[in-house]
């Protein structure tokens, strides 16, 4: 008969997908039910487990005595195997899966482990020194080219014991004279993978790695979560090295006699992978591997693999082909953000579905919460982090909880810019009451761009992502007042009055040729966009842009169908101007279909006509376009760095800068430099420096740049990438404005109403 097994860990949720193994558990956080004995449940107190806590040790001892009495043959498995000594003498004979103390002690000492493994795998350059024997200036001398450093104590974990040193003042503040630290250069453009390995007598098993997620801002070493999906999108050279080095380290550990689970942390630059440390224990992200086993209906868990490593020579679960499609973020307590954290917790709990699950180990907000203590964690299907073009880890904008910006109505321009950036970046959700009212009034207009059209404070138009890109957990919510007015709230508090735009009824019609109107035209805030073709040449030739969801099609759009749509909208007062756009024609196109549409538009009215297309190879075509009625043009570069342009736009990215330049110069000579010649840049797909270079390049030619924030679109090859942070976007916006001013051009677009999905705010008060 198997003996009763108990888990001693941090959270009860660590064993949620393998609790069949355990008769019960002792944890810091938990329900206190079904065999769980939790410290927080018993004491009404959640403390920061990164610091030692005597009350917790005492709690465990009491629980152990009770378990020994009730289950004389009880056995125990520990999350932190090295802590068994603290829990009293009786425990050591009842432990399963324990490695030798000497080996654990070696691995717990980060300094010794680095030295030990430096002959087997690359280790980030470091020196070990007592605080009193070194200073900031010496560090700068020892590591030329660096001015920022990381100091790590020998025994450190989860960010505590690790310090950022960027000045003599930081050094004085954090570094104790008598303590030993390892000092390394701070490599900003890097990410930190972690891999679980399981060591058996005869083999080493590698489990899927993840990327570790840390706070942005001052608490940059504070561990918050892991992203298994992001790891799968890292460059091949990095993925390969992580597996190779993990195996080498695993073999070294196996020869040394280590058995069972451990986690290895690496630091990766774009071309190098360095070993950082080994954690001789389960990992904070182990529960996600268990979740993947569970959802793949494989009767296995990290705990079982760990147990088996002490019983068998090899792993009995081959073949172990596991894909972990999850990421998670853990929230810890900060009294300054109490209200925001509570709001986010409620929001995540309410969104509980296949895409996101909130686990809080029975959090009660009335408990005494120590600063830094664990509150809850949200598990996401798919990634919440992505590699930035600068090789840093970008966290999705809706993950970290932030303090609300100080703002009051009426907004000044700077307020409006900040809020617009945030709306575009975070998206919006809608309260049940507001959704019901909207349904009564008409259909919300969001399907074309998975975004809602909001008119905010009667001042600015914003096309805000909705039902896409994790907008369900956005801090922005549309609500409705008892008087039936829509309002926009941020973290549950009123922000602005808004109006919503409903779906254009005409778009439901079909042409005589059987083409839906909405495949030909789209009515925006004040502009009718007409597609000059269906699909796109690049998609048809399998080299479409990787961020675009336009589909390839054999269907041909007849001019008669286009005419029918234009006629139908002829008297529509909402149409103040036209846009001719859509997918690209062939590179050698003579723009025949476009010229025909433009000419017809001219017969209907004198409204201005904006053409968005590829730059024509034959620039004389531009003269014809002008003569036939085009009043504005845009040839969108999208990405200035031509290497990245080809990577993300294998077809369109091959068009040389020279071709664009010729078209821009000719266009400026025809339509002037007052905003009628434009180009769109996607913000987020290239480093800030190359984007700003591109903005300078076009504005010097008299072309108005338009900044369009990257939006990951589901089922496209770049669906896993993320837009930059609000702060980075704001910096780009401010720099773009400056560059435009220096070159005497306006940031595009010229039309106030068409700014809705761009990074531009021109406030129009009372613009009815
Ligand atoms: S050119 Fe690129 S972005 Fe434009 S429709 Fe074609 S594939 Fe999409």
XYZ file of C-alpha atoms and ligand atoms in Angstrom:
776
model
C 0.000 0.000 0.000
C 1.339 3.466 -0.870
C 2.101 5.693 2.058
C 0.247 9.010 2.424
C 2.219 11.800 0.742
C 2.040 15.486 1.739
C 3.240 18.562 -0.124
C 5.002 21.425 1.641
C 5.089 24.449 -0.613
C 4.168 28.073 -1.149
C 0.780 27.888 -2.845
C -1.831 25.190 -2.856
C -2.263 25.894 -6.596
C 1.220 24.446 -7.216
C -0.361 21.020 -7.067
C -3.759 21.801 -8.590
C -3.190 19.466 -11.543
C -1.525 16.688 -9.573
C -3.329 16.740 -6.237
C -4.240 13.074 -6.680
C -0.648 12.349 -5.576
C -1.088 14.018 -2.227
C -3.125 13.256 0.848
C -2.758 16.878 1.867
C -0.538 19.924 1.784
C 0.973 22.588 3.987
C 1.277 25.882 2.144
C 1.646 29.576 2.871
C -1.347 30.377 0.660
C -4.315 28.105 0.192
C -7.925 27.293 0.838
C -7.465 25.422 4.086
C -9.848 22.836 2.639
C -9.629 19.282 1.265
C -6.468 18.417 3.146
C -4.795 21.789 2.683
C -3.421 23.524 5.761
C -2.598 27.073 4.818
C -0.857 29.702 6.866
C -2.868 32.604 5.450
C -6.173 30.847 5.939
C -5.309 30.081 9.578
C -3.859 33.472 10.494
C -5.649 35.933 8.180
C -2.218 37.158 7.138
C -0.347 37.021 3.832
C 3.370 37.735 4.093
C 6.119 38.166 1.487
C 7.629 34.691 1.218
C 10.853 36.049 -0.302
C 11.846 36.891 3.261
C 12.202 34.385 6.074
C 9.248 34.246 8.382
C 9.408 32.587 11.775
C 5.648 32.361 12.209
C 5.446 30.284 9.035
C 8.154 27.893 10.266
C 6.286 27.544 13.547
C 3.045 26.932 11.649
C 4.629 24.112 9.622
C 6.027 22.482 12.737
C 2.610 22.437 14.388
C 0.960 21.002 11.275
C 3.658 18.345 10.952
C 3.111 17.151 14.512
C -0.577 16.830 13.797
C 0.078 14.946 10.539
C 2.601 12.623 12.249
C -0.089 11.798 14.823
C -2.824 11.148 12.279
C -0.635 9.525 9.610
C 2.276 7.822 11.357
C 3.667 6.619 7.999
C 3.272 10.004 6.208
C 5.869 11.068 3.664
C 6.646 14.559 2.380
C 7.699 16.224 -0.839
C 9.049 19.770 -0.618
C 8.911 22.678 -3.039
C 12.113 23.956 -1.398
C 14.048 20.771 -0.538
C 16.771 22.726 1.275
C 14.326 23.973 3.895
C 13.646 20.635 5.556
C 16.074 21.375 8.408
C 14.020 24.330 9.504
C 10.928 22.193 10.076
C 12.302 20.004 12.868
C 14.128 16.690 13.197
C 11.247 14.376 12.503
C 10.914 15.449 8.895
C 14.209 14.244 7.469
C 13.316 10.531 7.827
C 9.977 11.113 6.129
C 11.186 12.985 3.088
C 11.114 11.575 -0.371
C 13.211 12.857 -3.264
C 16.015 14.529 -1.301
C 19.450 15.168 -2.748
C 22.624 15.223 -0.645
C 22.981 18.358 1.479
C 26.438 19.140 0.055
C 25.118 19.192 -3.466
C 22.112 21.322 -2.554
C 24.378 23.732 -0.703
C 26.636 24.058 -3.734
C 23.690 24.847 -6.013
C 22.133 27.262 -3.542
C 25.367 29.270 -3.580
C 25.059 31.143 -6.894
C 28.706 32.219 -6.799
C 30.110 28.715 -6.351
C 27.775 27.232 -8.956
C 28.859 29.750 -11.568
C 32.503 28.932 -10.943
C 31.778 25.211 -11.013
C 30.000 25.356 -14.378
C 32.124 27.982 -16.104
C 34.307 25.280 -17.690
C 31.278 23.561 -19.222
C 29.028 26.386 -20.536
C 29.412 30.139 -21.259
C 28.861 32.239 -18.166
C 28.071 35.948 -18.206
C 31.285 37.900 -17.382
C 31.439 38.450 -13.625
C 33.701 39.141 -10.714
C 33.133 38.162 -7.103
C 34.113 40.640 -4.472
C 33.313 41.891 -1.002
C 31.428 45.174 -1.031
C 34.278 46.954 0.731
C 36.846 45.860 -1.845
C 35.242 47.447 -4.855
C 33.329 50.550 -5.902
C 31.330 51.853 -8.853
C 34.338 53.324 -10.653
C 36.288 50.066 -10.389
C 33.323 48.240 -11.917
C 33.373 50.636 -14.870
C 37.087 49.916 -15.299
C 36.688 46.150 -15.020
C 33.838 46.087 -17.542
C 34.687 48.731 -20.146
C 31.731 49.839 -22.333
C 29.299 49.315 -19.429
C 27.982 51.790 -16.891
C 25.193 49.657 -15.408
C 25.764 46.506 -13.379
C 23.997 43.711 -11.551
C 25.135 42.764 -8.078
C 23.964 39.420 -6.770
C 24.368 37.913 -3.332
C 25.413 34.263 -3.133
C 21.998 33.289 -1.790
C 19.316 35.151 -3.690
C 15.951 34.284 -5.108
C 12.990 35.798 -7.004
C 14.755 39.156 -7.316
C 15.580 39.614 -3.639
C 19.350 39.754 -3.122
C 19.871 41.131 -6.632
C 20.601 44.830 -7.136
C 20.869 47.234 -10.026
C 23.887 49.509 -9.814
C 23.997 52.414 -12.264
C 25.819 55.034 -10.219
C 28.064 55.483 -7.152
C 24.865 56.384 -5.277
C 23.222 53.034 -6.161
C 26.383 51.307 -5.019
C 26.343 53.073 -1.638
C 22.639 52.376 -1.184
C 22.608 48.653 -1.960
C 26.032 47.151 -1.444
C 27.036 46.146 2.087
C 30.728 46.298 2.892
C 31.057 42.844 4.457
C 28.863 40.971 1.950
C 30.210 39.135 -1.085
C 28.556 39.868 -4.418
C 28.978 38.727 -7.950
C 29.111 41.803 -10.177
C 28.209 41.521 -13.884
C 27.472 44.095 -16.562
C 23.755 44.815 -16.920
C 22.820 43.628 -20.402
C 19.691 45.542 -21.256
C 19.027 43.929 -24.615
C 18.484 40.452 -23.340
C 15.863 37.948 -22.228
C 16.079 35.276 -19.573
C 14.882 31.745 -20.366
C 14.365 29.097 -17.736
C 14.227 25.361 -18.302
C 13.098 22.486 -16.070
C 15.312 19.455 -16.279
C 14.750 16.099 -14.591
C 17.841 14.065 -13.823
C 17.689 10.273 -13.724
C 20.457 7.711 -13.098
C 20.918 7.173 -16.821
C 19.528 10.210 -18.558
C 18.585 13.850 -18.381
C 15.095 14.899 -19.440
C 14.587 18.440 -20.765
C 11.103 19.943 -20.422
C 9.865 22.870 -22.564
C 11.641 26.110 -21.589
C 9.936 29.414 -20.857
C 11.001 33.050 -20.801
C 11.024 34.525 -17.309
C 9.008 37.715 -16.906
C 10.113 40.555 -14.689
C 8.638 43.926 -13.695
C 9.399 46.843 -15.902
C 10.633 50.019 -14.242
C 12.528 50.165 -10.974
C 11.793 46.621 -9.839
C 13.440 45.153 -12.896
C 14.631 41.959 -11.156
C 11.330 41.182 -9.503
C 10.147 37.879 -10.983
C 6.492 37.938 -11.979
C 5.872 35.035 -14.288
C 6.816 32.944 -17.274
C 5.897 32.679 -20.918
C 6.282 29.281 -22.559
C 4.869 30.496 -25.872
C 7.312 33.387 -26.175
C 10.211 30.942 -25.883
C 9.039 29.066 -28.980
C 9.306 32.318 -30.978
C 12.898 33.115 -29.959
C 15.510 32.916 -32.736
C 16.600 29.390 -33.576
C 20.213 29.927 -32.464
C 19.013 30.878 -28.979
C 16.575 27.982 -28.677
C 19.261 25.545 -29.802
C 21.858 26.888 -27.335
C 19.450 26.816 -24.393
C 18.712 23.131 -24.998
C 22.371 22.290 -25.619
C 23.672 24.035 -22.501
C 20.839 22.668 -20.373
C 21.819 19.156 -21.415
C 25.513 19.781 -20.670
C 24.646 21.146 -17.230
C 22.218 18.285 -16.640
C 24.923 15.730 -17.418
C 27.358 17.493 -15.084
C 24.724 17.365 -12.332
C 23.965 13.724 -13.057
C 27.634 12.763 -12.643
C 27.696 14.759 -9.428
C 24.812 12.629 -8.145
C 21.947 15.108 -8.361
C 18.553 13.555 -9.049
C 15.077 14.878 -9.812
C 13.904 18.312 -10.832
C 15.815 21.546 -11.046
C 15.477 24.762 -13.039
C 18.256 26.467 -14.958
C 18.208 30.199 -15.718
C 19.980 31.653 -18.721
C 20.532 35.159 -20.041
C 20.381 35.571 -23.822
C 21.616 38.343 -26.028
C 20.836 38.137 -29.734
C 23.920 36.011 -30.394
C 25.040 34.672 -26.985
C 23.482 32.505 -24.316
C 24.939 32.622 -20.803
C 24.294 30.341 -17.854
C 23.052 32.313 -14.834
C 21.985 29.976 -12.033
C 20.454 26.681 -11.012
C 17.459 26.430 -8.718
C 17.566 23.018 -7.077
C 13.801 22.829 -6.608
C 10.492 23.061 -8.399
C 9.960 26.326 -10.289
C 7.250 28.973 -9.977
C 6.183 27.936 -13.478
C 6.091 24.152 -12.833
C 2.323 24.293 -12.448
C 1.979 25.385 -16.105
C 3.807 22.272 -17.293
C 1.392 20.254 -15.170
C -1.501 22.145 -16.762
C -0.199 21.221 -20.211
C 0.051 17.531 -19.215
C -3.442 17.699 -17.793
C -4.952 19.353 -20.872
C -3.174 16.884 -23.151
C -4.743 14.078 -21.045
C -1.299 12.752 -20.140
C -1.264 11.290 -16.636
C 1.955 12.999 -15.636
C 3.278 15.992 -13.715
C 6.618 17.536 -12.793
C 6.094 16.125 -9.294
C 5.672 12.596 -10.702
C 8.715 12.938 -12.967
C 10.682 14.178 -9.965
C 9.532 11.281 -7.788
C 10.305 8.752 -10.512
C 13.833 10.100 -10.935
C 14.545 8.798 -7.436
C 12.970 5.424 -8.206
C 14.004 4.617 -11.779
C 17.118 4.746 -13.856
C 15.357 6.334 -16.813
C 12.185 8.309 -17.430
C 9.169 6.040 -17.801
C 7.089 8.607 -19.699
C 8.738 8.434 -23.142
C 7.967 9.775 -25.659
C 7.499 13.074 -23.878
C 6.467 15.460 -26.574
C 4.777 18.280 -24.723
C 3.740 21.689 -25.913
C 3.023 24.246 -23.176
C 0.796 26.912 -24.657
C 0.570 29.094 -21.569
C 2.001 32.084 -19.856
C 1.307 33.539 -16.437
C 1.772 36.703 -14.433
C 1.720 36.801 -10.642
C 0.495 39.910 -8.823
C 1.981 40.945 -5.522
C 0.748 43.462 -3.022
C 1.655 47.126 -3.117
C -0.380 49.268 -0.724
C -0.076 52.250 -3.119
C -1.917 50.223 -5.758
C -4.481 48.587 -3.475
C -7.535 49.826 -5.409
C -6.042 49.085 -8.835
C -4.931 45.585 -7.818
C -8.347 44.823 -6.384
C -10.008 46.117 -9.569
C -7.705 44.019 -11.769
C -8.286 40.941 -9.624
C -12.065 41.284 -10.001
C -11.661 41.899 -13.741
C -9.504 38.817 -14.237
C -11.830 36.664 -12.162
C -14.793 37.879 -14.239
C -12.956 37.066 -17.493
C -12.331 33.485 -16.418
C -12.555 31.519 -19.659
C -10.404 29.438 -21.961
C -8.155 32.405 -22.695
C -7.428 33.516 -19.159
C -7.862 31.990 -15.739
C -7.297 33.757 -12.462
C -5.993 31.716 -9.532
C -5.808 33.372 -6.139
C -5.469 30.508 -3.636
C -8.525 31.833 -1.841
C -7.408 35.450 -1.556
C -9.453 37.451 0.911
C -8.913 41.211 0.555
C -9.734 41.642 4.257
C -6.619 39.732 5.264
C -3.619 41.614 6.549
C -1.525 41.935 3.382
C 2.171 42.565 3.737
C 3.810 44.643 1.003
C 5.228 42.290 -1.616
C 3.058 39.321 -0.680
C 1.517 37.115 -3.349
C -2.050 38.041 -4.273
C -3.086 36.108 -7.358
C -1.847 34.929 -10.707
C -3.461 34.998 -14.104
C -2.823 32.180 -16.527
C -3.173 32.972 -20.215
C -3.610 30.748 -23.186
C -0.922 32.017 -25.594
C 1.761 34.564 -24.896
C 1.688 37.747 -22.848
C 5.259 38.699 -23.708
C 7.212 39.008 -26.931
C 10.665 39.815 -28.159
C 11.016 43.470 -29.128
C 13.046 44.565 -32.165
C 15.732 45.641 -29.653
C 15.896 42.121 -28.214
C 14.188 42.953 -24.944
C 11.143 41.349 -23.400
C 7.950 43.279 -24.106
C 5.075 42.615 -21.716
C 1.518 43.024 -22.968
C 0.178 46.444 -21.962
C -2.781 44.958 -20.063
C -0.697 42.833 -17.731
C 1.071 45.152 -15.324
C -1.048 47.182 -12.928
C -0.308 50.876 -12.981
C -1.275 53.933 -11.059
C -3.888 56.079 -12.770
C -2.544 59.155 -14.545
C -3.314 62.446 -12.859
C -5.802 64.139 -15.143
C -8.976 66.191 -14.977
C -11.466 67.548 -17.453
C -11.213 69.479 -19.697
C -8.156 67.642 -20.986
C -5.220 69.580 -22.237
C -3.441 68.332 -25.323
C -0.846 66.320 -23.372
C -3.618 64.513 -21.429
C -5.439 63.674 -24.623
C -2.276 62.287 -26.223
C -1.564 60.051 -23.218
C -5.103 58.711 -23.062
C -5.274 58.120 -26.793
C -2.013 56.170 -26.760
C -3.308 54.105 -23.884
C -6.665 53.460 -25.533
C -5.023 52.319 -28.747
C -2.594 50.152 -26.825
C -4.885 48.635 -24.172
C -8.185 48.364 -26.005
C -11.508 48.540 -24.225
C -14.125 46.271 -22.728
C -17.785 47.055 -22.280
C -20.025 46.659 -19.240
C -23.073 44.419 -19.445
C -25.456 47.386 -19.148
C -23.687 49.399 -21.824
C -23.610 46.372 -24.138
C -27.375 45.829 -23.679
C -28.115 49.465 -24.471
C -25.831 49.415 -27.493
C -27.591 46.317 -28.778
C -30.933 48.130 -28.530
C -29.655 51.120 -30.449
C -27.903 49.330 -33.276
C -25.039 46.991 -33.965
C -21.665 48.098 -32.661
C -19.251 48.849 -35.443
C -16.214 46.714 -34.627
C -16.010 43.785 -36.990
C -13.934 45.379 -39.751
C -11.025 46.337 -37.499
C -11.967 44.482 -34.267
C -12.113 47.961 -32.778
C -14.852 50.323 -31.639
C -15.190 53.885 -32.876
C -15.307 56.209 -29.897
C -15.805 59.944 -29.971
C -14.235 61.011 -26.693
C -15.274 64.215 -24.870
C -16.544 65.529 -28.210
C -12.880 66.197 -28.965
C -11.123 63.213 -30.390
C -11.901 60.135 -32.425
C -10.296 56.849 -31.449
C -10.646 53.441 -33.023
C -10.139 51.320 -29.910
C -9.336 47.583 -30.063
C -12.277 45.541 -28.824
C -12.669 41.767 -28.466
C -9.089 41.358 -29.655
C -5.553 41.254 -28.331
C -6.601 40.745 -24.679
C -8.805 43.842 -24.656
C -11.083 41.817 -22.338
C -8.670 42.651 -19.513
C -8.175 46.279 -20.477
C -8.375 48.808 -17.620
C -10.678 50.825 -19.908
C -14.383 50.062 -19.812
C -17.374 51.578 -21.567
C -20.232 51.997 -19.144
C -23.594 53.737 -19.188
C -25.070 56.242 -16.754
C -28.623 55.930 -15.371
C -29.560 58.683 -17.838
C -28.396 56.502 -20.723
C -25.173 58.321 -21.567
C -22.096 56.329 -22.449
C -19.021 56.998 -20.373
C -15.456 55.752 -20.487
C -13.943 54.521 -17.220
C -10.358 53.713 -16.339
C -9.791 51.165 -13.556
C -13.425 51.610 -12.620
C -13.370 55.408 -12.365
C -14.983 57.957 -14.694
C -12.648 59.273 -17.355
C -14.672 60.879 -20.143
C -18.029 61.162 -21.866
C -18.137 59.271 -25.110
C -20.296 58.546 -28.129
C -20.238 55.203 -29.938
C -20.523 54.722 -33.662
C -22.904 52.065 -34.900
C -22.600 49.802 -37.883
C -23.410 51.331 -41.232
C -26.658 49.638 -42.386
C -25.859 50.162 -46.059
C -22.844 47.889 -45.709
C -25.199 44.894 -45.342
C -26.390 45.235 -48.941
C -25.093 43.217 -51.874
C -24.348 44.445 -55.394
C -26.207 43.087 -58.421
C -23.024 41.146 -59.161
C -23.381 39.419 -55.776
C -20.529 41.196 -53.959
C -21.290 42.386 -50.407
C -21.050 46.161 -50.129
C -18.652 45.814 -47.199
C -16.173 43.973 -49.435
C -15.996 47.072 -51.624
C -16.573 50.036 -49.355
C -16.206 50.999 -45.724
C -17.693 54.104 -44.180
C -15.360 55.614 -41.588
C -15.967 58.690 -39.441
C -16.286 60.971 -42.470
C -14.692 59.037 -45.300
C -15.798 56.326 -47.696
C -13.001 53.902 -48.428
C -13.300 52.070 -51.731
C -11.271 48.959 -52.510
C -9.911 49.036 -56.031
C -9.455 45.243 -55.934
C -10.163 42.229 -53.782
C -7.270 40.476 -52.036
C -3.705 41.560 -52.646
C -1.075 40.760 -55.250
C 1.456 39.864 -52.541
C -0.927 37.474 -50.805
C -1.760 35.888 -54.156
C 1.940 35.296 -54.762
C 2.538 33.928 -51.224
C 4.673 36.807 -50.047
C 2.079 38.848 -48.187
C 2.951 41.025 -45.226
C 3.124 38.921 -42.097
C 1.030 41.299 -40.002
C -1.832 41.498 -42.488
C -5.003 39.407 -42.592
C -6.109 40.267 -46.125
C -6.766 36.949 -47.825
C -5.737 35.851 -51.257
C -8.651 35.458 -53.653
C -9.408 34.592 -57.281
C -12.452 36.791 -57.285
C -12.252 39.860 -59.520
C -13.983 43.072 -58.634
C -15.940 44.509 -61.566
C -16.086 48.218 -62.062
C -19.892 47.962 -62.183
C -19.940 46.665 -58.603
C -17.751 49.531 -57.416
C -19.938 52.020 -59.245
C -23.028 50.606 -57.593
C -21.528 51.098 -54.137
C -20.362 54.632 -54.945
C -23.836 55.491 -56.256
C -25.456 54.135 -53.114
C -23.349 56.420 -50.918
C -23.571 59.433 -53.198
C -26.068 61.339 -51.061
C -24.815 60.090 -47.720
C -24.001 63.144 -45.633
C -21.416 61.259 -43.622
C -19.179 60.989 -46.672
C -17.015 64.082 -46.715
C -14.223 62.563 -48.748
C -13.079 59.367 -50.470
C -10.191 56.989 -50.003
C -9.170 54.599 -52.760
C -7.184 51.811 -51.166
C -7.105 48.136 -50.315
C -4.676 45.383 -51.268
C -1.785 46.027 -53.613
C -1.840 45.738 -57.393
C 1.014 44.100 -59.275
C 4.231 46.076 -59.204
C 3.990 46.831 -62.924
C 0.369 47.993 -62.710
C -0.613 50.977 -64.841
C -3.157 51.993 -62.177
C -5.939 51.530 -64.774
C -8.529 50.332 -62.240
C -7.638 53.168 -59.856
C -7.852 55.858 -62.535
C -11.248 54.584 -63.589
C -12.592 54.776 -60.013
C -11.124 58.228 -59.460
C -12.671 59.534 -62.679
C -16.052 58.159 -61.694
C -15.810 59.719 -58.228
C -15.186 63.050 -59.910
C -18.421 62.722 -61.858
C -20.312 62.266 -58.583
C -18.973 65.196 -56.586
C -16.099 67.476 -55.918
C -15.091 65.704 -52.738
C -11.402 65.199 -52.182
C -9.933 61.840 -53.183
C -7.129 60.190 -51.277
C -5.164 57.386 -52.914
C -3.269 54.850 -50.852
C -1.252 52.453 -52.999
C 2.177 51.118 -53.855
C 4.489 53.775 -55.271
C 4.191 53.592 -59.092
C 7.337 52.509 -60.917
C 6.480 54.980 -63.662
C 6.260 58.256 -61.777
C 4.600 59.985 -64.743
C 1.469 58.135 -63.624
C 1.326 60.515 -60.686
C 0.736 63.464 -63.009
C -2.192 61.590 -64.515
C -3.626 60.751 -61.130
C -3.488 64.406 -60.157
C -5.058 65.493 -63.417
C -7.891 62.987 -63.033
C -8.808 64.160 -59.555
C -6.599 62.633 -56.835
C -5.996 65.263 -54.166
C -3.865 63.346 -51.660
C -1.594 60.283 -51.847
C 0.053 57.838 -49.457
C 2.716 55.272 -50.284
C 3.250 53.387 -47.089
C 6.785 52.398 -46.179
C 5.481 50.659 -43.019
C 9.030 49.747 -41.897
C 12.056 51.939 -42.612
C 14.741 49.349 -41.822
C 14.776 47.535 -45.160
C 16.167 44.317 -43.626
C 13.229 44.123 -41.239
C 10.926 45.285 -44.039
C 11.885 42.207 -46.050
C 11.597 39.970 -43.008
C 8.057 41.078 -42.187
C 6.907 41.979 -45.718
C 8.608 39.438 -48.002
C 6.940 40.958 -51.083
C 6.310 44.597 -50.411
C 9.522 44.937 -48.391
C 11.552 44.257 -51.535
C 10.498 47.575 -53.049
C 13.573 49.733 -52.740
C 13.760 52.994 -50.860
C 14.759 54.557 -54.176
C 11.370 53.751 -55.728
C 9.607 55.331 -52.730
C 11.879 58.347 -52.858
C 11.155 58.952 -56.532
C 7.422 58.706 -55.928
C 7.592 60.979 -52.859
C 9.616 63.640 -54.640
C 7.355 63.685 -57.658
C 4.242 63.709 -55.464
C 5.503 66.604 -53.346
C 6.175 68.517 -56.556
C 2.543 67.902 -57.564
C 0.604 68.116 -54.302
C 2.999 70.147 -52.156
C 4.440 69.526 -48.701
C 1.405 70.602 -46.685
C 0.258 67.113 -45.702
C -1.200 65.833 -48.969
C 1.663 63.397 -49.490
C 1.970 60.861 -46.712
C 3.440 57.538 -45.652
C 2.452 55.216 -42.832
C 4.988 53.759 -40.419
C 4.038 50.850 -38.184
C 5.157 51.623 -34.627
C 6.530 48.538 -32.926
C 8.086 46.440 -35.673
C 11.475 48.115 -35.786
C 13.785 49.722 -33.225
C 12.880 53.262 -32.216
C 16.116 54.583 -33.769
C 15.403 53.269 -37.266
C 11.770 54.380 -37.077
C 12.851 57.923 -36.166
C 15.417 57.832 -38.954
C 12.614 56.956 -41.349
C 10.461 59.795 -40.050
C 13.345 62.206 -40.570
C 14.010 60.797 -44.036
C 10.478 61.300 -45.332
C 9.837 64.601 -43.600
C 12.971 66.054 -45.204
C 11.353 65.178 -48.537
C 8.200 67.094 -47.537
C 6.196 63.932 -46.813
C 3.954 63.735 -43.734
C 4.577 60.587 -41.706
C 1.572 58.816 -40.163
C 2.228 56.686 -37.105
C 0.132 53.576 -36.859
C 0.497 51.381 -33.788
C 1.268 47.717 -34.481
C -1.788 45.549 -33.762
C -1.200 41.806 -33.576
C -3.946 40.183 -35.650
C -5.107 36.658 -34.808
C -4.035 33.914 -37.221
C -1.339 36.000 -38.894
C 2.353 35.025 -38.626
C 3.015 38.017 -36.346
C 0.070 37.383 -34.032
C 2.557 36.649 -31.235
C 4.301 40.044 -31.395
C 3.304 42.946 -29.173
C 3.191 46.716 -29.437
C 5.652 48.746 -27.340
C 4.788 50.086 -23.892
C 2.731 53.271 -23.505
C 5.880 55.056 -22.392
C 7.871 54.018 -25.452
C 5.026 54.967 -27.788
C 4.791 58.383 -26.146
C 8.527 58.924 -26.608
C 8.260 57.974 -30.268
C 5.294 60.317 -30.722
C 7.093 63.262 -29.094
C 10.229 62.658 -31.145
C 8.201 62.320 -34.341
C 6.529 65.674 -33.630
C 9.901 67.270 -33.050
C 11.329 65.883 -36.289
C 8.260 67.024 -38.233
C 8.541 70.523 -36.757
C 12.217 70.703 -37.635
C 11.382 69.845 -41.239
C 8.288 71.966 -41.504
C 5.841 69.188 -42.180
C 2.748 68.105 -40.254
C 2.391 64.696 -38.664
C -0.290 62.938 -40.725
C -3.074 62.472 -41.419
C -4.337 65.915 -42.313
C -7.966 65.085 -41.511
C -9.060 65.305 -37.860
C -11.695 62.578 -38.285
C -9.257 60.175 -39.920
C -6.815 60.352 -36.999
C -8.850 57.739 -35.188
C -6.432 54.841 -35.582
C -3.226 56.832 -35.738
C -0.906 58.312 -33.150
C -1.995 61.875 -33.603
C -4.284 64.099 -31.586
C -5.618 67.385 -32.873
C -8.289 68.420 -30.420
C -11.340 69.927 -32.040
C -13.630 71.457 -29.465
C -17.326 71.545 -30.385
C -16.700 70.081 -33.797
C -20.241 69.019 -34.605
S 0.539 44.975 -49.254
Fe 0.838 43.837 -47.397
S -0.402 44.946 -45.885
Fe -1.099 45.597 -47.893
S -2.803 44.238 -48.327
Fe -0.986 43.343 -49.248
S -0.246 41.924 -47.748
Fe -1.649 43.277 -46.719
